[in-house]
Short mmCIF file of C-alpha atoms and ligand atoms in Angstrom, two decimals:
data_model
loop_
_atom_site.label_atom_id
_atom_site.label_comp_id
_atom_site.label_asym_id
_atom_site.label_seq_id
_atom_site.Cartn_x
_atom_site.Cartn_y
_atom_site.Cartn_z
CA MET A 164 0.00 0.00 0.00
CA VAL A 165 1.16 3.51 -0.85
CA GLU A 166 -0.37 6.49 0.87
CA LEU A 167 0.42 10.19 0.91
CA LYS A 168 -1.39 12.39 3.40
CA ASN A 169 -1.36 16.13 2.78
CA VAL A 170 2.17 16.11 1.42
CA ASP A 171 4.05 19.28 0.55
CA VAL A 172 7.56 19.30 -0.86
CA HIS A 173 9.28 22.64 -0.98
CA TYR A 174 12.73 23.01 -2.54
CA LYS A 175 14.57 25.85 -0.87
CA GLU A 176 16.79 26.35 -3.91
CA GLY A 177 14.61 28.28 -6.32
CA GLY A 178 11.79 28.47 -3.80
CA VAL A 179 9.80 25.82 -5.68
CA ASP A 180 6.73 24.05 -4.31
CA ALA A 181 7.18 20.74 -6.15
CA LEU A 182 4.17 19.12 -4.46
CA ASN A 183 1.27 20.94 -2.77
CA ASP A 184 -1.02 19.20 -0.32
CA VAL A 185 -0.99 15.92 -2.23
CA SER A 186 -3.08 13.07 -0.81
CA LEU A 187 -3.48 9.76 -2.57
CA ARG A 188 -3.79 6.09 -1.82
CA ILE A 189 -2.80 3.12 -3.95
CA ASN A 190 -3.92 -0.25 -2.68
CA ASP A 191 -1.99 -3.50 -2.90
CA GLY A 192 -2.35 -5.15 -6.29
CA GLU A 193 -3.16 -2.00 -8.29
CA PHE A 194 -1.56 -0.98 -11.58
CA VAL A 195 -1.30 2.80 -11.85
CA PHE A 196 0.06 5.09 -14.54
CA ILE A 197 1.52 8.35 -13.23
CA VAL A 198 1.58 11.07 -15.87
CA GLY A 199 2.25 14.79 -16.04
CA SER A 200 4.35 17.19 -18.04
CA SER A 201 7.93 18.04 -17.17
CA GLY A 202 8.17 19.83 -13.83
CA ALA A 203 4.81 18.49 -12.62
CA GLY A 204 6.38 16.72 -9.63
CA LYS A 205 6.63 13.09 -10.80
CA SER A 206 10.30 12.62 -9.86
CA THR A 207 9.71 14.28 -6.54
CA LEU A 208 6.84 11.87 -5.87
CA LEU A 209 9.04 8.86 -6.70
CA LYS A 210 11.82 10.20 -4.46
CA LEU A 211 9.34 10.33 -1.59
CA LEU A 212 8.26 6.74 -2.22
CA THR A 213 11.85 5.46 -2.21
CA ARG A 214 12.70 7.62 0.80
CA GLU A 215 15.37 9.57 -1.08
CA LYS A 216 13.45 12.64 0.10
CA THR A 217 11.26 13.40 3.06
CA PRO A 218 8.31 15.77 2.70
CA THR A 219 8.34 19.32 4.02
CA ASN A 220 4.89 18.59 5.49
CA GLY A 221 2.59 15.59 5.56
CA ARG A 222 3.13 11.86 5.82
CA VAL A 223 4.15 9.07 3.46
CA PHE A 224 3.44 5.35 3.98
CA VAL A 225 4.82 2.62 1.73
CA ASN A 226 4.53 -1.16 2.17
CA GLY A 227 3.61 -0.80 5.84
CA TYR A 228 6.49 1.57 6.61
CA ASN A 229 5.78 5.05 7.94
CA LEU A 230 8.52 6.89 6.08
CA SER A 231 8.20 9.96 8.30
CA ASN A 232 9.86 8.19 11.18
CA LEU A 233 11.87 5.49 9.43
CA LYS A 234 15.32 5.22 11.01
CA ASN A 235 18.24 5.55 8.59
CA ARG A 236 19.49 2.07 9.46
CA LYS A 237 16.11 0.62 8.42
CA ILE A 238 16.14 2.27 4.96
CA PRO A 239 17.97 -0.63 3.23
CA TYR A 240 15.39 -3.12 4.55
CA PHE A 241 12.57 -0.85 3.47
CA ARG A 242 14.04 -0.57 -0.04
CA ARG A 243 14.09 -4.34 -0.34
CA SER A 244 10.30 -4.26 -0.24
CA MET A 245 10.26 -2.61 -3.66
CA GLY A 246 11.76 -3.17 -7.10
CA MET A 247 12.87 -0.29 -9.31
CA ILE A 248 12.98 -0.09 -13.10
CA PHE A 249 14.67 2.86 -14.81
CA GLN A 250 14.69 4.36 -18.27
CA ASP A 251 18.37 3.47 -18.70
CA PHE A 252 18.07 -0.22 -17.60
CA ARG A 253 21.08 -0.12 -15.19
CA LEU A 254 22.18 -3.69 -15.80
CA ILE A 255 25.64 -4.85 -14.75
CA PRO A 256 27.53 -4.98 -18.09
CA ASN A 257 30.04 -7.71 -17.24
CA LEU A 258 27.42 -10.16 -15.93
CA THR A 259 25.21 -12.39 -18.06
CA VAL A 260 21.44 -12.02 -18.09
CA TYR A 261 21.17 -14.95 -15.66
CA GLU A 262 23.80 -13.46 -13.35
CA ASN A 263 22.22 -9.99 -13.42
CA VAL A 264 19.03 -11.51 -12.05
CA ALA A 265 20.77 -13.92 -9.66
CA PHE A 266 22.88 -11.09 -8.25
CA VAL A 267 19.98 -9.32 -6.52
CA LEU A 268 18.95 -12.60 -4.93
CA ARG A 269 22.48 -13.30 -3.72
CA VAL A 270 22.85 -9.90 -2.07
CA THR A 271 19.62 -10.52 -0.19
CA ASP A 272 20.92 -13.90 1.03
CA ARG A 273 18.53 -16.19 -0.86
CA SER A 274 19.57 -19.84 -0.94
CA SER A 275 21.31 -21.26 -4.01
CA ARG A 276 18.42 -23.64 -4.41
CA TYR A 277 15.90 -20.77 -4.47
CA ILE A 278 18.06 -18.88 -6.97
CA ARG A 279 18.30 -21.90 -9.29
CA GLN A 280 14.51 -22.11 -9.37
CA ARG A 281 13.62 -18.44 -9.29
CA VAL A 282 15.92 -17.07 -12.01
CA PRO A 283 14.60 -19.34 -14.81
CA TYR A 284 11.04 -18.67 -13.62
CA VAL A 285 11.37 -14.88 -13.88
CA LEU A 286 13.33 -15.08 -17.15
CA ASN A 287 10.51 -17.16 -18.54
CA LEU A 288 8.00 -14.55 -17.41
CA VAL A 289 9.84 -11.88 -19.43
CA LYS A 290 10.32 -14.36 -22.32
CA LEU A 291 14.11 -14.33 -22.18
CA ASN A 292 14.98 -17.88 -21.20
CA ASP A 293 16.92 -18.32 -24.40
CA LYS A 294 19.11 -15.29 -23.61
CA ALA A 295 20.22 -16.37 -20.14
CA ARG A 296 23.88 -16.62 -21.17
CA ALA A 297 23.98 -13.38 -23.17
CA TYR A 298 25.56 -10.15 -21.90
CA PRO A 299 23.55 -6.91 -21.82
CA SER A 300 25.53 -5.45 -24.76
CA GLN A 301 24.31 -8.36 -26.92
CA LEU A 302 20.65 -7.48 -26.33
CA SER A 303 18.27 -4.94 -27.85
CA GLY A 304 16.96 -2.11 -25.68
CA GLY A 305 13.64 -3.89 -25.26
CA GLU A 306 15.39 -7.09 -24.19
CA GLN A 307 17.60 -5.22 -21.72
CA GLN A 308 14.54 -3.65 -20.17
CA ARG A 309 12.96 -7.09 -19.86
CA VAL A 310 16.05 -8.24 -17.94
CA ALA A 311 15.68 -5.20 -15.69
CA ILE A 312 12.04 -6.15 -15.09
CA ALA A 313 13.06 -9.73 -14.27
CA ARG A 314 15.65 -8.41 -11.84
CA ALA A 315 13.17 -6.06 -10.14
CA PHE A 316 10.61 -8.84 -9.80
CA ALA A 317 13.00 -11.65 -8.77
CA PRO A 318 12.91 -10.93 -5.00
CA ASP A 319 9.08 -10.92 -5.21
CA PRO A 320 8.61 -7.35 -3.96
CA GLY A 321 5.20 -6.02 -2.99
CA LEU A 322 5.70 -2.94 -5.15
CA ILE A 323 7.46 -2.21 -8.43
CA ILE A 324 8.16 1.37 -9.46
CA ALA A 325 8.94 1.86 -13.13
CA ASP A 326 10.30 5.32 -13.97
CA GLU A 327 9.76 5.95 -17.70
CA PRO A 328 10.58 2.31 -18.49
CA THR A 329 9.79 2.72 -22.19
CA GLY A 330 11.72 5.98 -22.60
CA ASN A 331 14.67 4.35 -24.40
CA ILE A 332 12.76 1.74 -26.34
CA ASP A 333 11.31 1.67 -29.85
CA PRO A 334 7.69 2.77 -29.59
CA GLU A 335 6.32 -0.50 -31.01
CA LEU A 336 8.16 -2.48 -28.34
CA SER A 337 6.87 -0.25 -25.54
CA TYR A 338 3.57 -2.12 -25.56
CA GLU A 339 5.36 -5.37 -24.87
CA ILE A 340 7.09 -3.83 -21.85
CA VAL A 341 3.75 -2.71 -20.41
CA GLU A 342 2.24 -6.15 -21.15
CA ILE A 343 5.02 -7.74 -19.10
CA LEU A 344 4.47 -5.29 -16.24
CA LYS A 345 0.77 -6.18 -16.43
CA ASP A 346 1.65 -9.89 -16.18
CA ILE A 347 3.74 -9.16 -13.10
CA ASN A 348 0.87 -7.15 -11.66
CA LYS A 349 -1.38 -10.19 -12.15
CA CYS A 350 0.99 -12.10 -9.83
CA GLY A 351 -0.14 -9.65 -7.11
CA THR A 352 2.61 -7.04 -7.23
CA THR A 353 1.54 -3.41 -7.17
CA VAL A 354 2.97 -1.53 -10.17
CA LEU A 355 3.43 2.22 -10.48
CA MET A 356 4.60 3.33 -13.88
CA VAL A 357 5.61 6.90 -14.66
CA THR A 358 5.29 7.69 -18.35
CA HIS A 359 5.11 10.50 -20.86
CA GLU A 360 3.60 8.29 -23.52
CA HIS A 361 -0.05 9.19 -23.88
CA ASP A 362 -0.60 6.54 -26.55
CA LEU A 363 0.38 3.79 -24.11
CA VAL A 364 -1.87 5.14 -21.39
CA LYS A 365 -4.80 5.42 -23.81
CA TYR A 366 -4.23 1.92 -25.11
CA PHE A 367 -4.05 0.17 -21.74
CA GLY A 368 -6.30 2.42 -19.65
CA GLY A 369 -6.80 1.67 -15.96
CA ARG A 370 -6.08 4.02 -13.10
CA ILE A 371 -4.31 7.21 -14.11
CA ILE A 372 -2.88 9.74 -11.66
CA SER A 373 -2.00 12.96 -13.41
CA LEU A 374 0.14 15.58 -11.71
CA LYS A 375 0.08 19.19 -12.75
CA LYS A 376 2.23 21.86 -11.12
CA GLY A 377 2.54 19.85 -7.93
CA ASN A 378 -1.14 18.98 -7.60
CA VAL A 379 -3.14 15.87 -8.42
CA ASP A 380 -5.01 17.07 -11.45
CA PHE A 381 -6.79 13.79 -12.28
CA ASP A 382 -7.04 10.47 -10.42
CA ASP A 383 -9.51 8.08 -11.98
CA TYR A 384 -10.00 5.03 -14.17
CA ILE A 385 -10.24 5.19 -17.93
CA GLY A 386 -11.16 2.46 -20.37
CA GLY A 387 -8.34 1.31 -22.64
CA ASP A 388 -8.62 1.42 -26.44
CA GLY A 389 -6.53 -1.71 -26.81
CA ASP A 390 -7.52 -5.29 -26.51
CA SER A 391 -5.41 -5.81 -23.40
CA GLU A 392 -7.50 -8.46 -21.64
P1 LIG B 251 8.89 16.00 -13.06
O1 LIG B 251 9.58 14.74 -12.65
O2 LIG B 251 7.41 15.84 -13.21
O3 LIG B 251 9.52 16.62 -14.27
P2 LIG B 251 10.13 17.19 -10.69
O4 LIG B 251 9.62 16.47 -9.50
O5 LIG B 251 11.50 16.84 -11.19
O6 LIG B 251 9.06 17.07 -11.87
O7 LIG B 251 10.12 18.76 -10.41
C1 LIG B 251 9.03 19.46 -9.83
C2 LIG B 251 9.47 20.90 -9.59
O8 LIG B 251 10.48 20.93 -8.59
C3 LIG B 251 10.07 21.58 -10.81
O9 LIG B 251 9.68 22.94 -10.79
C4 LIG B 251 11.57 21.45 -10.59
O10 LIG B 251 12.26 22.50 -11.20
C5 LIG B 251 11.67 21.53 -9.08
N1 LIG B 251 12.83 20.75 -8.56
C6 LIG B 251 13.03 19.43 -8.71
N2 LIG B 251 14.15 19.04 -8.08
C7 LIG B 251 14.68 20.15 -7.51
C8 LIG B 251 15.85 20.41 -6.71
N3 LIG B 251 16.69 19.42 -6.36
N4 LIG B 251 16.06 21.67 -6.32
C9 LIG B 251 15.21 22.67 -6.66
N5 LIG B 251 14.10 22.50 -7.38
C10 LIG B 251 13.82 21.26 -7.82
#
């Protein structure tokens, strides 16, 4: 669950109110698109959710953690409750696809047996089983992003945050990326996806939260044009 209660974020430099009295709630298992033009406050919202920033006023709750009083030493544990996907993939270049995914499980002390089962399962989910031995440089952008999705999902987090995940991908392959995120969402993981791509949002529909100048301008469900079900 993600909840913001009356959140303001004020940047002293420039005197900018990046978010003004924002309240919203996203329940477990939802898939939400977050949209808004440049400067609307999307990055600031994500930074609150990952606890890179704390609000000037108001409270933020994520995955059962009250981020207002989360101790610094607990932040790494909190971050393990979420998976992140970025526009620029952020794979480890000298590790194979398999090892990129296994790596996140090793650093969180999963057993070798679990890793041997889990990595092929998540690679299958993103349809990349046949690329397990490839290195990131040998993959297309769309394939690299699918590895990044597999890696984010491997530890089975309650929440996945995708920050412009289709930003560096050919437009026709963007749909496939969202389809995969939808499949992951069907496994029960909450997915928040920030995007600029109106065509994608129109095609898939669902809950849309639109930010405008630091305010929630629209928060509702729209029907999708595409045949996504
Ligand atoms: P978006 O991600 O939607 O483009 P941001 O959250 O990055 O929006 O920015 C919201 C507002 O806050 C903008 O006016 C931006 O200039 C300002 N802002 C963002 N980060 C900082 C910062 N570190 N210092 C000062 N102002 C900032």
